[in-house]
XYZ file of C-alpha atoms in Angstrom:
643
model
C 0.000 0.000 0.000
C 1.050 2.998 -0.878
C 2.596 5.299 2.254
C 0.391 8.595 0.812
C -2.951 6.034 1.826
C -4.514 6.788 5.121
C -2.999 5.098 7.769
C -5.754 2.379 8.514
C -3.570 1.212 11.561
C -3.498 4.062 13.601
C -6.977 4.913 12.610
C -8.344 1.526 13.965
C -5.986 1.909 17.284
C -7.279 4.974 17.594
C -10.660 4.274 17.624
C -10.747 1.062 19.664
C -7.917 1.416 21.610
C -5.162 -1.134 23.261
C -7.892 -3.628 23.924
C -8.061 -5.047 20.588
C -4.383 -4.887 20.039
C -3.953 -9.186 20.826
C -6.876 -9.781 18.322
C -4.907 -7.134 15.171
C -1.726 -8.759 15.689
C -3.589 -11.893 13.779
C -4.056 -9.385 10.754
C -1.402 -8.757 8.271
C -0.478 -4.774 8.581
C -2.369 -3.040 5.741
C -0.589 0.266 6.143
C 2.571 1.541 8.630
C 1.618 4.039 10.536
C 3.176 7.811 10.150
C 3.037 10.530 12.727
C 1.942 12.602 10.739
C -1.138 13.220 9.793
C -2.687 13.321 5.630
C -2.258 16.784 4.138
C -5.889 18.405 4.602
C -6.806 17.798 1.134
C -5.718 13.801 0.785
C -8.652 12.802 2.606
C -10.733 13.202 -0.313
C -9.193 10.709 -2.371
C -9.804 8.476 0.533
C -13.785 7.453 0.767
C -15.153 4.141 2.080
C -15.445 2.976 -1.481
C -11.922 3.067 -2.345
C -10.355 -0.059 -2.422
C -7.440 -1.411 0.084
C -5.018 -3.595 -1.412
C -4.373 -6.908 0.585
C -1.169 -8.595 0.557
C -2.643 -11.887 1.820
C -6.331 -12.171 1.049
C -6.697 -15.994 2.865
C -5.468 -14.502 5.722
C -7.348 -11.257 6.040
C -10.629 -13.650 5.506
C -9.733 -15.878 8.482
C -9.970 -13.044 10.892
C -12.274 -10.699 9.254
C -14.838 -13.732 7.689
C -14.552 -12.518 4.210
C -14.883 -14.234 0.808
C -11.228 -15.595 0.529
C -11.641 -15.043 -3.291
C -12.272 -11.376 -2.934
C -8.499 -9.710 -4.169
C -9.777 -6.368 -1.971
C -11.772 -5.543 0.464
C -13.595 -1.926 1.403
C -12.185 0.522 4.368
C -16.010 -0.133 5.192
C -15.629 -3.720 5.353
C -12.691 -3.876 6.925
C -13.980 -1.230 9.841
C -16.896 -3.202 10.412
C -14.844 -6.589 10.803
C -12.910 -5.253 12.977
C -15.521 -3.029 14.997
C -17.268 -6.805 15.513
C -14.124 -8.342 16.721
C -13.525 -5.758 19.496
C -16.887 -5.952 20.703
C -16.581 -9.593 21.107
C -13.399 -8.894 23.345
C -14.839 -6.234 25.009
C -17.881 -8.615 25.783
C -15.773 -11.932 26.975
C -13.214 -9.581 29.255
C -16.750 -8.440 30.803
C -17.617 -11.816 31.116
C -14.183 -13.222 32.194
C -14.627 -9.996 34.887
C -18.351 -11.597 36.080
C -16.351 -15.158 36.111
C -13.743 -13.454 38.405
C -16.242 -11.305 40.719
C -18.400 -15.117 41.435
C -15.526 -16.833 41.911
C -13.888 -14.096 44.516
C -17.384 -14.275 46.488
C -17.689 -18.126 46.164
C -14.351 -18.412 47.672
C -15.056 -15.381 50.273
C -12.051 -13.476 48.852
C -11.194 -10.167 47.965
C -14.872 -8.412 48.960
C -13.694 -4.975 47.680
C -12.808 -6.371 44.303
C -16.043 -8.288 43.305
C -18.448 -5.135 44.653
C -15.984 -3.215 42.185
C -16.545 -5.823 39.432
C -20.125 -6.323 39.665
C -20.948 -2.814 40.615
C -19.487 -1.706 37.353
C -20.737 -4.414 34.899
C -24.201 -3.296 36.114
C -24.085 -0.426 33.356
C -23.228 -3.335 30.989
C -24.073 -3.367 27.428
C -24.963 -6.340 26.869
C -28.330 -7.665 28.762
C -27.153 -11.483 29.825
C -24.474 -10.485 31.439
C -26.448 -7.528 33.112
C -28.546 -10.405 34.147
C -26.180 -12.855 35.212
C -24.204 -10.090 37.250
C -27.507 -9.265 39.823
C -26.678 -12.121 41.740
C -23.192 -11.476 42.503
C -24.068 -7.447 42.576
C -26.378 -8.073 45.346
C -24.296 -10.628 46.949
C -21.278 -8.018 46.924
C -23.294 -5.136 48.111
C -24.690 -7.546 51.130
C -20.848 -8.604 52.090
C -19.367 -5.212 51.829
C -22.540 -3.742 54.031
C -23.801 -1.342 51.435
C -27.566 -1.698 52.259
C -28.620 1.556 51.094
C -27.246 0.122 47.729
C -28.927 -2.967 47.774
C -32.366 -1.604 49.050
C -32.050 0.804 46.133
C -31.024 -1.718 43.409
C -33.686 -4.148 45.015
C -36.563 -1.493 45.047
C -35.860 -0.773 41.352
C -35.213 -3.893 40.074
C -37.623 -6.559 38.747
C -37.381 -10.473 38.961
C -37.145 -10.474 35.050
C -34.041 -8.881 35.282
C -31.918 -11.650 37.156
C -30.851 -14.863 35.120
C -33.712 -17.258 35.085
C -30.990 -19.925 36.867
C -30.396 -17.247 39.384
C -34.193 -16.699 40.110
C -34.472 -18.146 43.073
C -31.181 -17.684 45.155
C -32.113 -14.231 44.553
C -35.235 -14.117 46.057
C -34.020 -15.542 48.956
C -31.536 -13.539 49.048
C -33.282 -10.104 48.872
C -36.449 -11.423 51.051
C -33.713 -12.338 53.757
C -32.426 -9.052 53.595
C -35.849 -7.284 53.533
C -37.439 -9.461 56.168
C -34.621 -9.122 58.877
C -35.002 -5.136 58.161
C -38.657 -5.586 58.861
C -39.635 -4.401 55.171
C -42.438 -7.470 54.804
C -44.039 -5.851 51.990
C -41.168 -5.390 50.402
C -39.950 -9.192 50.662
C -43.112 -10.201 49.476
C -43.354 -8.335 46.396
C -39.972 -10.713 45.263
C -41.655 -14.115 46.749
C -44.591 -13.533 45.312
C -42.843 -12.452 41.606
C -40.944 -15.663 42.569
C -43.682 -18.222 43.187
C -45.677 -17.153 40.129
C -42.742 -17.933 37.785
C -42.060 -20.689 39.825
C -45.720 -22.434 39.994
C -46.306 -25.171 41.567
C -44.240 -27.308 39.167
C -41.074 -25.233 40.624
C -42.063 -25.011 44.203
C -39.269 -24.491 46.361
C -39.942 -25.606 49.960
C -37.357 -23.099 51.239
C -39.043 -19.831 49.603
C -42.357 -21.226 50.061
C -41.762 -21.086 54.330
C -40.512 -17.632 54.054
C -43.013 -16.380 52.024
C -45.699 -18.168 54.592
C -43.564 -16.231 57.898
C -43.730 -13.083 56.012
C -47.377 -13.251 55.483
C -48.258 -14.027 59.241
C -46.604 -11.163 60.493
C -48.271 -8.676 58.166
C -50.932 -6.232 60.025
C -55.280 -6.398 58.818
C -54.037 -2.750 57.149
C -50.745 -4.150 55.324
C -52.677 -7.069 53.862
C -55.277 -5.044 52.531
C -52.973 -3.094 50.688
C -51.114 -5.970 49.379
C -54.455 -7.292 48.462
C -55.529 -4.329 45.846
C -54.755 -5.427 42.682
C -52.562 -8.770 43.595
C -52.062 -11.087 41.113
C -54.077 -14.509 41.420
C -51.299 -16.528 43.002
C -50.917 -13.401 45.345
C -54.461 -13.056 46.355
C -54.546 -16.888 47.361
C -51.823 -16.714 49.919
C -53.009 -13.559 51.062
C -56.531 -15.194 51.420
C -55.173 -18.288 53.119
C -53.293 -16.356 55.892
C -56.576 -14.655 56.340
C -57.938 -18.358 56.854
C -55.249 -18.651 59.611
C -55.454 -15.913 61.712
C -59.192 -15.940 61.652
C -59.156 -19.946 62.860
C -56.349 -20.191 64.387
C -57.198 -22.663 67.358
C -60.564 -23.601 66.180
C -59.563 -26.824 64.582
C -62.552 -28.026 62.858
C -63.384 -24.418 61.384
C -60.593 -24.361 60.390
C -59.717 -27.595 58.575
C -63.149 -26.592 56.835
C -61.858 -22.875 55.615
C -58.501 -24.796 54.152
C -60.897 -27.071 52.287
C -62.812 -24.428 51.196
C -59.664 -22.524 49.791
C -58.661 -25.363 48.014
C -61.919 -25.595 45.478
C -61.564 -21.798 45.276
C -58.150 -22.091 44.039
C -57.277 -25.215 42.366
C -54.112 -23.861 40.382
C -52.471 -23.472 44.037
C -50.360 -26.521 45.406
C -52.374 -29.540 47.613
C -52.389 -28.646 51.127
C -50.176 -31.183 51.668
C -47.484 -29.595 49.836
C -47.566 -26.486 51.820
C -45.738 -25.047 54.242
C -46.035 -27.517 57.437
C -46.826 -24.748 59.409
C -49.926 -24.255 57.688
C -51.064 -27.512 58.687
C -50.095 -27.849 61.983
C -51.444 -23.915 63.011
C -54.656 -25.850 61.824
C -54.548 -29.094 64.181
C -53.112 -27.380 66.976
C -55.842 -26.803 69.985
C -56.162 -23.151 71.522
C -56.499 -22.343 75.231
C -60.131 -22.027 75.032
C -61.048 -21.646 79.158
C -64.405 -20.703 80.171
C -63.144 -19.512 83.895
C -60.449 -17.199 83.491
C -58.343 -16.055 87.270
C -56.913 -12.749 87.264
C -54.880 -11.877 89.862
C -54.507 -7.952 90.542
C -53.823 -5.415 92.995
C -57.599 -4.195 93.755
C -56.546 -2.983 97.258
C -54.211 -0.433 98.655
C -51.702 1.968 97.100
C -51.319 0.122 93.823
C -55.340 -0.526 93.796
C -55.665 2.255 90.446
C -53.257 0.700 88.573
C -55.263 -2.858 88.848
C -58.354 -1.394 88.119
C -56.910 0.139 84.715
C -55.960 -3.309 83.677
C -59.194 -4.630 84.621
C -60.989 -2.317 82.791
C -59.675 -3.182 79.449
C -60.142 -7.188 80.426
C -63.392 -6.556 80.897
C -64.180 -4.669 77.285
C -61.971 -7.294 75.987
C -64.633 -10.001 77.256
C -67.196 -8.995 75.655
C -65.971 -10.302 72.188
C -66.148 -14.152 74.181
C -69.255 -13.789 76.045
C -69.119 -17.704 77.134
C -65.494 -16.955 79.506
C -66.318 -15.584 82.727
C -63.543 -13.237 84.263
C -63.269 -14.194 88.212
C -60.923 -11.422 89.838
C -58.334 -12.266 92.533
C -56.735 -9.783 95.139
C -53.101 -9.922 94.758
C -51.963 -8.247 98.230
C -53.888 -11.692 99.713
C -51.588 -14.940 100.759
C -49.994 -17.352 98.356
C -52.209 -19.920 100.435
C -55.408 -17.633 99.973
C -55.007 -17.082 96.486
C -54.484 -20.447 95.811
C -57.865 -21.351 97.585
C -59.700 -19.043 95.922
C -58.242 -20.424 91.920
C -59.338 -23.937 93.405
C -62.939 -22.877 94.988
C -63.825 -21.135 91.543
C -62.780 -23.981 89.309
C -60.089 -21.744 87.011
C -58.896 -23.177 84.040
C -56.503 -20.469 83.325
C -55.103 -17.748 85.206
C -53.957 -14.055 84.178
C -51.593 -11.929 86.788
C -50.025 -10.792 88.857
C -49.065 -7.338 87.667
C -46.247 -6.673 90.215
C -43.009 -8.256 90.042
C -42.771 -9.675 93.692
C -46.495 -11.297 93.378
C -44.853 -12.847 89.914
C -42.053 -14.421 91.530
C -44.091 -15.578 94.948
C -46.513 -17.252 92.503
C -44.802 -18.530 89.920
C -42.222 -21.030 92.139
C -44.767 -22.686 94.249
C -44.515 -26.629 93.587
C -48.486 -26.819 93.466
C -48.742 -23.903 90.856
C -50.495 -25.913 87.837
C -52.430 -23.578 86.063
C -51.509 -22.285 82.637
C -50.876 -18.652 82.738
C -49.983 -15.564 81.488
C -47.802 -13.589 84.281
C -48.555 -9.584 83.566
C -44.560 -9.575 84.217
C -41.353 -10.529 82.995
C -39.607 -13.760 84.044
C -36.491 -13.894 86.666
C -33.687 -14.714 84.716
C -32.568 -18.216 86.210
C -35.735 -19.624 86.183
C -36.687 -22.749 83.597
C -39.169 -21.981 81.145
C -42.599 -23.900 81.053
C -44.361 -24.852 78.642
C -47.740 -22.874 80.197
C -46.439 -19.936 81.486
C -46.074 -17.325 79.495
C -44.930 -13.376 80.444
C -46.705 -10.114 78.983
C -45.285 -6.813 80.322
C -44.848 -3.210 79.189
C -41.343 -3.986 78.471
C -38.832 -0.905 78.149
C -36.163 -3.105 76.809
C -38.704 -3.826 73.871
C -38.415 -0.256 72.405
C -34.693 0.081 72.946
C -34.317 -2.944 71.117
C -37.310 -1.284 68.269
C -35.049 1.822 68.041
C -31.835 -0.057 67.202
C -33.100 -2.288 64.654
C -34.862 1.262 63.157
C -31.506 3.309 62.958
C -29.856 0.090 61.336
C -32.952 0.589 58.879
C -31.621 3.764 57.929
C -28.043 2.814 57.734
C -27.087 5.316 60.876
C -23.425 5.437 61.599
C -22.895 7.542 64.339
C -26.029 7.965 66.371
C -25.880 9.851 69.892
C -27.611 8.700 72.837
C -28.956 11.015 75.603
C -31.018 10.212 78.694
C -32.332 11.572 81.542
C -30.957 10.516 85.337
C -33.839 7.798 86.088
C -34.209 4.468 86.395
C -35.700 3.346 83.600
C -34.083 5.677 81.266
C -31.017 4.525 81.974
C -32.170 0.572 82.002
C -33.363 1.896 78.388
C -29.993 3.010 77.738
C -28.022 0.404 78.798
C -30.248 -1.827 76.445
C -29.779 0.298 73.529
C -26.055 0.654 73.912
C -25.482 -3.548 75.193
C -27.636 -4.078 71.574
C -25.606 -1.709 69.346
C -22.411 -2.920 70.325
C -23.182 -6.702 69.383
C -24.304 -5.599 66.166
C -21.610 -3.216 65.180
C -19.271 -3.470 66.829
C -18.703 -0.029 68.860
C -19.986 1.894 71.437
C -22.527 4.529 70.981
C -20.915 8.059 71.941
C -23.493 8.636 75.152
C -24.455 11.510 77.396
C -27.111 11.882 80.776
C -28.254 14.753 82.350
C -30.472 16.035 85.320
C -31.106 19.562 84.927
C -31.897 21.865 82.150
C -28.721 23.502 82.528
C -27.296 20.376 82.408
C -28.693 19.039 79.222
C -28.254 22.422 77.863
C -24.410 22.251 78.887
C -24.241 18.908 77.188
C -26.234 19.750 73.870
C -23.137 22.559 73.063
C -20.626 19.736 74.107
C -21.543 16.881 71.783
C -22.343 19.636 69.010
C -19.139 21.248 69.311
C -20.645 24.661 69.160
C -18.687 25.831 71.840
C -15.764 25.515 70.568
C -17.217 26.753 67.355
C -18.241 30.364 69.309
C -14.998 30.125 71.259
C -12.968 30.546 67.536
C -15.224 33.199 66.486
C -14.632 34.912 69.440
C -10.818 34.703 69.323
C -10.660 35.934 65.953
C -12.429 39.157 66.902
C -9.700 39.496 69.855
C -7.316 39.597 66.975
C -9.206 41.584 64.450
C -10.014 44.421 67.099
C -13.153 44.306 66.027
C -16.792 42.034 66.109
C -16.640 39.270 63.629
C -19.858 38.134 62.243
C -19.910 34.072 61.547
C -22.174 31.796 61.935
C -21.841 29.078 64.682
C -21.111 25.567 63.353
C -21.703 22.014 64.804
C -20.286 19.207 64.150
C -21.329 16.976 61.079
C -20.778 13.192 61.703
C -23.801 12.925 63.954
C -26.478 11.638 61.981
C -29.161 10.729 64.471
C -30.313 11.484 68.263
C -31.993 8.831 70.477
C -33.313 11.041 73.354
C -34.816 8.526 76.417
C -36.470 11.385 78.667
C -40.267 12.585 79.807
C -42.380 14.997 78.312
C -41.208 17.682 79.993
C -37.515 17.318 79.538
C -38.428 16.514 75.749
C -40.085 20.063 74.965
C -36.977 21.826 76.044
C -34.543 19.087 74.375
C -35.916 19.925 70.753
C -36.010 23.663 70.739
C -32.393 23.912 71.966
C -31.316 21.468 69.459
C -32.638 23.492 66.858
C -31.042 26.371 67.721
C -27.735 24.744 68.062
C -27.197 23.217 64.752
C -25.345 25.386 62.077
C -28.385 26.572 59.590
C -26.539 25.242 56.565
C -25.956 21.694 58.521
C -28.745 19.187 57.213
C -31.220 18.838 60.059
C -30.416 16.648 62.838
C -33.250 13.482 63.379
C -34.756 13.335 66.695
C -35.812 10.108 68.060
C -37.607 9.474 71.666
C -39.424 6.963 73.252
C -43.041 6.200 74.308
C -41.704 7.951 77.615
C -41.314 11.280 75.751
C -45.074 11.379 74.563
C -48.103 13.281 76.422
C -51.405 13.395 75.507
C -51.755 16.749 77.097
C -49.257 19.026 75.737
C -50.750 21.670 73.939
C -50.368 22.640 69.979
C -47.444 25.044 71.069
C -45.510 22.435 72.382
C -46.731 19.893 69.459
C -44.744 22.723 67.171
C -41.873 22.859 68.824
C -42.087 18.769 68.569
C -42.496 19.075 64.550
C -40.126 16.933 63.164
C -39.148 14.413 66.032
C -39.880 10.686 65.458
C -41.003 8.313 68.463
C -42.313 4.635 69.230
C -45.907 4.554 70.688
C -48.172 1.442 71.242
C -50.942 2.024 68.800
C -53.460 2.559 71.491
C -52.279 6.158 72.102
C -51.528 7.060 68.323
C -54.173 8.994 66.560
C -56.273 7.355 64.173
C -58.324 8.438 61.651
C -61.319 7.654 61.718
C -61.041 6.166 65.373
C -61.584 2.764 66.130
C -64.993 1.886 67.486
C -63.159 1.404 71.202
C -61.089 4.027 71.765
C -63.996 6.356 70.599
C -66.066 4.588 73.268
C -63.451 5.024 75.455
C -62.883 8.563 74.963
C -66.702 9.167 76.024
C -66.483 7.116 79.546
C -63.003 7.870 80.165
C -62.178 11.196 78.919
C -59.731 12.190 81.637
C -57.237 9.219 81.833
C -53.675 9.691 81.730
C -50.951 8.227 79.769
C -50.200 5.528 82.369
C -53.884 4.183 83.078
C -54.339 4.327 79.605
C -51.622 2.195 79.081
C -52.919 -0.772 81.548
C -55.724 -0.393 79.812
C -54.667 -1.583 76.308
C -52.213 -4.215 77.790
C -55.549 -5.862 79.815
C -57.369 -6.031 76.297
C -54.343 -7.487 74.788
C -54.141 -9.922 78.029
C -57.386 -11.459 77.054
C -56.909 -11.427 73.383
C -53.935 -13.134 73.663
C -55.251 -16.240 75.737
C -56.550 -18.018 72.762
C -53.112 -17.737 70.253
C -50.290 -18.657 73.083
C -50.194 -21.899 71.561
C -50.620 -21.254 68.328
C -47.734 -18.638 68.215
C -45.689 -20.969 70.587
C -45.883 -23.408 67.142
C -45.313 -20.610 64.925
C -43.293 -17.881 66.717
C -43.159 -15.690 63.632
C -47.374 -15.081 64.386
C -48.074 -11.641 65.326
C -51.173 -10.588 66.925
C -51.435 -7.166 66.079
C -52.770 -5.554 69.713
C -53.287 -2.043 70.906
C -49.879 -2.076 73.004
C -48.409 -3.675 69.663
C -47.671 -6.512 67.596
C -47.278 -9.249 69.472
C -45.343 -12.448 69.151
C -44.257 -14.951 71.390
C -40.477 -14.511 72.096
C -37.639 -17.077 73.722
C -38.329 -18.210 77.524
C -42.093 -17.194 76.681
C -41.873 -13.516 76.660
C -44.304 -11.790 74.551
C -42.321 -9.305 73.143
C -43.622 -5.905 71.689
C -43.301 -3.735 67.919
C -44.734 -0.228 68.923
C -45.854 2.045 66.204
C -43.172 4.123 65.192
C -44.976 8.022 64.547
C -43.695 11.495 64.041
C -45.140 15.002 64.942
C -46.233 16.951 62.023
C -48.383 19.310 61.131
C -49.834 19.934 64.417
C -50.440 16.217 65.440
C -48.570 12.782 66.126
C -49.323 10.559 62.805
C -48.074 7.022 62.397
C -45.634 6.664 59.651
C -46.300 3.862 57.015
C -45.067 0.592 58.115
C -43.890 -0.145 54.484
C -41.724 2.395 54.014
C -41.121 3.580 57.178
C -39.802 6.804 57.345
């Protein structure tokens, strides 16, 4: 060729670069390359019909698949060859890359390397290997703890976008993930996507039993939204949990209702090849007593607090008119209480509320009644099979508040709580809980006093060191300096365990405290902080602060049937009779689905202290209702997407 021709060499390397260099060195050189570039008018003479001169036409064919009998080839041709050839390199080091990033997470190696491998090849061109790298991409973003990442890539993703071989590791995967971050819905939208590819001919036993504990713990409200619009497969689970937590403990009905959902939905699997669970929630008996002994303080100092739990027993009983309620004075005897359980003919027994009636009760060798202690259980004693504990527990929303701030990927939360007993039990919890889970403590402040919590609010913010700069540099400049103050940055959330009053003057100085171009600071508190009496002044200066509430005492609109009922009769409660209330209603509600959630521990009864399930050692343990105040008034934030 002659050295005045375009230099087709350097044009190519140009264009594609060193990665094609290994697959050129197969093809004879049409042209040397020259530094410098054609004289402005050559290129004319040089279009994509003018022909290139081969020196070896078999070989040129080999690597560019041309007619071997063709004595010259196009610049067009010869471009588009070679454009095809680097794309198929470009495509196999992408999928020698994918090869690489499953093998490093196989092997558990490297972590860093396969998120940067599979994050990248996300952006792929080529759709089967985009597909065959969401496994390994949410795999890498799980092992190198980017959960924001994979709740993103998981909340815009679709099933139909991961490898059909990859299917259903993934699902299980991502439900995991979603289920232990309490995002049901969320799980179930990837089960369900799952089991209707899947059908029953691809039933996996595995995905099947967490799609089943997902659905159990779902509230009335979250499967009626789940409901709208579901798919068929969808609406037949979602029917069939209905089945169980309507008859759960009434055998017969509900070996009938399973029946029944079986004509209605023939294209679901036999009820054999369910979930176990389903079938053994549906021959497992209830505690079905008709004389119910509940022991409470109805005498001396403590006699208010026993009435408020008997109150809500008692509205509670009228939804099982055939159990009769037979109340117990808990300041009597061991000996006399035990006479009077055996003179009325109990078959199970509710109470005591106090601690020290628990623990004088629950050890006596002749104690052989099931019950449910309105306590929690000492530490070193054995667990039995019929006693069971229900209690207000602190702990419980400690333990609600970490799992929340791990929710929303919080780093470097504060904690700060008032000099009392119980905030500081609440504290302990929260900080004992954090620590397992990642790993450090949480930076942690108390205070008694408003000046003291003011004092401490300018320490952990830094802004008095902030003013204490300003105020130096005005030394020096002889004159006033006009700066902002500015707080530190790396807090990113506030767990505040105080009362109501302490609360209205924690937010206000807060807000005055952190720099105005600092993104606001979140404010978290516990059911401890919240009063139904403050007034809408004090609601304001709440605006923006985010607590956990048993449902009971979180507005609803419209009201519930109850608490408008109880409104009427009891308009002056306070927070704390109001509160023995709901956990009496619960009491009751809960005698008939002990067993049934001792079976199935991932059952919730959805109460009015919370949703309830049946913990280790028997403890019922509690999920509040996690609300914010907004707008003039405390509103529950959706459980779906909580925030």
């Amino acid at each position: 060729m002659k050295s005045s021709k375009f230099p087709l060499w350097c044009s190519l390397h140009s264009a594609f670069g060193p990665a094609i260099a290994p697959v050129l060195g197969a093809v004879v050189i049409l042209a040397g390359c020259s530094q410098t570039p054609p004289p402005a008018a050559t290129p004319a003479a040089v279009t994509t019909t003018s022909p290139v001169v081969v020196e070896n036409p078999e070989a040129e064919a080999e690597v560019f698949k041309l007619d071997p009998n063709a004595g010259e080839v196009s610049y067009q041709q010869v471009e588009q060859a070679v454009t095809a050839i680097a794309a198929d390199a470009f495509e196999q080091q992408q999928r020698d890359l994918l090869l690489e990033a499953k093998t490093l997470l196989e092997e558990k190696l490297k972590p860093e390397r396969s998120l940067a491998i599979s994050h990248n090849l996300r952006l792929s061109a080529y759709g089967q290997i985009r597909q065959q790298n969401m496994l390994p991409l949410l795999q890498s973003y799980l092992v190198n703890q980017q959960f924001a990442a994979a709740e993103l890539l998981l909340a815009q993703s679709e099933l139909t976008e991961v490898a059909p071989v990859d299917r259903a590791e993934f699902t299980l995967l991502a439900a995991n993930f979603l289920s232990d971050n309490k995002q049901l819905q969320s799980a179930l939208r990837w089960l369900f996507a799952q089991d209707e590819l899947a059908g029953n001919a691809g039933a996996d036993a595995e995905l099947q039993n967490l799609l089943w504990q997902n659905l159990v713990q779902l509230s009335p409200q979250q499967r009626s939204t789940l409901a709208k619009d579901a798919r068929p497969r969808a609406a037949a689970w979602l029917n069939l949990v209905e089945i169980a937590v309507t008859f759960a403990g009434q055998q017969q009905a509900m070996r009938q209702a399973l029946d029944d959902w079986q004509q209605r939905h023939p294209g679901m699997p036999q009820l054999s090849a369910l979930p176990k669970a389903i079938t053994e929630l549906a021959s497992t008996p209830a505690y079905r007593p008709a004389r119910v002994g509940v022991i409470l303080p109805l005498s001396g100092n403590l006699k208010a607090l026993g009435e408020a739990v008997q109150l809500g027993m008692v509205a509670a009983s009228n939804q099982t008119p055939e159990r009769s309620l037979h109340f117990i004075d808990s300041s009597q005897s061991p000996e006399q209480i035990l006479a009077a359980l055996e003179s009325a003919q109990i078959d199970f027994v509710v109470g005591p509320l106090l601690r020290e009636d628990v623990d004088k009760l629950q050890t006596l060798p002749n104690w052989r009644w099931p019950t449910l202690f309105l306590n929690s259980k000492q530490a070193n004693n054995q667990p039995n099979p019929d006693q069971f504990y229900f209690a207000l527990s602190a702990e419980d929303e400690a333990a609600q508040m970490v799992e929340l701030f791990q929710q929303r990927h919080y780093r470097h939360p504060v904690l700060i709580s008032a000099r009392s007993p119980i905030n500081q039990r609440m504290a302990q919890h929260f900080q004992q809980l954090w620590q397992a889970k990642n790993g450090d403590k949480v930076e942690s402040y108390s205070f008694n006093t408003q000046e003291e919590l003011r004092s401490l609010i300018t320490t952990f913010l830094e802004t008095a060191a902030s003013t204490a700069r300003v105020n130096e540099i005005s030394k020096y400049a002889g004159s006033t300096v006009n700066a902002e103050m500015h707080s530190r940055q790396d807090v990113d959330a506030i767990y505040l365990l105080a009362d109501p009053t302490q609360t209205r003057l924690f937010k206000p100085f807060i807000d005055v405290s952190v720099s105005p171009t600092a993104p606001a600071l979140p404010i978290y508190a516990s059911s401890r902080s919240h009063s139904l009496a403050i007034d809408r002044t004090d609601i304001r200066d709440l605006a923006g602060m985010t607590l956990t509430e048993m449902p009971w005492l979180v507005p609803q609109e419209p009201k519930l049937p109850l608490r408008a009922e109880y409104e009427q009769l009891f308009a002056e409660q306070d927070e704390t009779s109001q509160r023995l209330f709901a956990m009496g209603y619960d009491a009751m509600a809960l005698i008939g689905r002990l067993k049934q959630q001792q079976q199935f521990p991932a059952m919730l009864h959805h109460g009015l202290t919370g949703s309830l399930r049946l913990g280790q050692d028997q403890n019922i343990q509690r999920q509040l209702t996690v609300a914010r105040y907004g707008k003039g008034k405390l509103t529950a934030l959706d459980a779906a997407k909580n925030n």
